[in-house]
Amino acid sequence: MADRHNRDLDRKPAPLPEALPVPCVDSHAHLEIVTNTDAESPQVGAVLEEAASVGINRVVQVGYSAEQSIWSVKCAESFPGRVLAAVALHPNEAPVVADLDADLKVIAELAKHPRVRAIGETGLDYFRTPPELQEVQRKSFKAQIEIAKREKL
């Protein structure tokens, strides 16, 4: 579906898959990557329509940075009944942000939004994080666990 909506690609889009036998929820979507546009864009709506045509009637749009988490919440606001949001700092993002505490405050505020259902994409991922930055990753993860507990997410 990504190729179908990215105007910069000259490739013919792949055919849609066969429809699922029952309606399903995509529990981990990145519509910002597929559409490369604003969260409120009709292009996002077109992707959601295609997904619905093959049995995916709702998605959880997952944030991985403060900026992308804001995008996720805007998307969930723009497409109620079709999109919910998860907000977080990805474990590889946390050690490299300019101001971790400020970004965690953004995530904490977004977590209160009624369209947010989860804290994610978070965790520990030392594969791309050098040892000297792993403590920052742990701090971020612990803070996000606290946010999740406080907001019951």
XYZ file of C-alpha atoms in Angstrom:
153
model
C 0.000 0.000 0.000
C 2.920 2.350 0.556
C 3.824 2.611 -3.121
C 0.252 3.311 -4.090
C 0.250 6.599 -2.180
C 3.777 7.932 -2.561
C 3.681 10.296 -5.520
C 7.481 10.370 -5.721
C 7.682 6.758 -6.837
C 7.284 5.814 -10.481
C 6.741 2.147 -9.700
C 3.435 0.462 -10.271
C 1.825 -0.270 -6.882
C 1.698 -3.833 -5.673
C -1.751 -5.410 -5.795
C -3.733 -5.440 -2.592
C -3.706 -8.755 -0.729
C -6.719 -10.996 -0.511
C -9.247 -9.736 2.029
C -9.090 -11.230 5.507
C -12.025 -13.462 6.498
C -12.891 -11.287 9.526
C -12.268 -7.611 10.331
C -8.938 -7.047 12.075
C -6.989 -4.292 13.802
C -3.437 -3.460 12.754
C -1.877 -3.073 16.197
C 1.338 -1.430 14.963
C 1.027 0.958 12.020
C 3.325 3.697 10.738
C 1.050 5.688 8.456
C 3.519 8.591 8.484
C 6.000 6.418 6.594
C 3.407 5.184 4.106
C 1.960 8.598 3.308
C 4.849 10.997 4.033
C 2.267 13.730 4.622
C 0.314 15.585 7.291
C -1.660 13.527 9.789
C -4.901 15.116 8.601
C -4.237 14.477 4.912
C -6.798 12.815 2.658
C -3.884 10.596 1.604
C -3.990 9.011 5.074
C -7.709 8.471 4.596
C -7.042 6.755 1.270
C -4.600 4.334 2.911
C -7.165 3.616 5.621
C -9.816 2.940 2.959
C -7.527 0.489 1.182
C -6.755 -1.233 4.465
C -10.482 -1.499 5.208
C -11.083 -2.991 1.757
C -8.942 -5.993 2.744
C -10.265 -6.367 6.283
C -8.142 -4.003 8.383
C -10.827 -1.714 9.763
C -8.779 0.053 12.462
C -5.136 0.785 13.157
C -3.001 1.789 16.094
C -0.669 4.508 14.822
C 2.605 4.149 16.749
C 4.871 7.032 17.699
C 8.596 6.521 18.171
C 9.681 10.103 18.964
C 8.033 13.147 20.496
C 7.419 14.566 17.015
C 6.025 11.325 15.596
C 3.910 10.791 18.708
C 2.329 14.215 18.147
C 1.690 13.158 14.531
C 0.111 9.921 15.777
C -2.297 11.747 18.087
C -3.254 14.209 15.328
C -3.916 11.269 13.025
C -6.100 9.590 15.666
C -8.020 12.859 16.108
C -8.454 13.247 12.350
C -9.732 9.714 11.782
C -11.793 8.807 14.861
C -13.201 5.317 14.790
C -10.411 4.254 12.435
C -7.175 5.245 14.201
C -5.967 5.038 17.790
C -2.526 6.181 18.932
C 0.418 4.825 20.867
C 3.046 7.352 21.964
C 6.655 6.874 23.071
C 10.344 7.354 22.541
C 11.908 4.405 20.746
C 14.865 2.936 22.652
C 17.247 3.979 19.872
C 15.770 7.482 19.753
C 16.004 8.240 23.476
C 19.829 8.371 23.744
C 20.153 10.810 20.828
C 17.401 13.381 21.430
C 18.507 16.921 22.256
C 16.541 17.068 25.535
C 15.319 13.723 26.861
C 13.418 15.249 29.783
C 11.533 17.641 27.483
C 10.622 14.824 25.101
C 9.446 12.655 27.997
C 7.212 15.536 29.134
C 5.677 15.621 25.654
C 5.018 11.870 25.835
C 3.509 12.250 29.336
C 1.121 14.959 28.106
C 0.150 13.035 24.979
C -0.494 9.923 27.078
C -3.443 11.722 28.683
C -5.197 12.143 25.332
C -8.399 10.075 25.014
C -7.312 8.624 21.626
C -4.044 7.260 23.101
C -4.273 3.616 24.113
C -0.661 2.595 24.708
C 2.878 3.631 25.458
C 4.975 2.318 22.608
C 7.219 1.964 20.696
C 9.526 1.631 23.672
C 11.681 -0.879 25.477
C 15.373 -1.699 25.618
C 17.343 -2.294 22.442
C 21.093 -2.360 22.905
C 21.840 -3.552 19.384
C 22.334 0.001 18.038
C 23.072 1.735 21.328
C 26.701 1.861 22.448
C 27.388 0.939 26.089
C 28.003 4.554 27.108
C 24.411 5.502 26.066
C 22.585 2.495 27.479
C 21.885 4.180 30.822
C 20.006 6.933 28.963
C 17.943 4.250 27.265
C 17.143 2.650 30.643
C 16.170 6.050 32.101
C 13.806 6.662 29.188
C 12.230 3.215 29.462
C 11.715 3.535 33.230
C 10.092 6.951 32.753
C 7.770 5.554 30.099
C 6.798 2.642 32.337
C 5.835 5.194 34.997
C 3.785 7.145 32.449
C 2.038 3.937 31.380
C 1.226 3.024 34.982
C -0.009 6.512 35.836
C -2.263 6.703 32.755
C -3.278 3.025 32.946
C -1.987 2.325 29.443
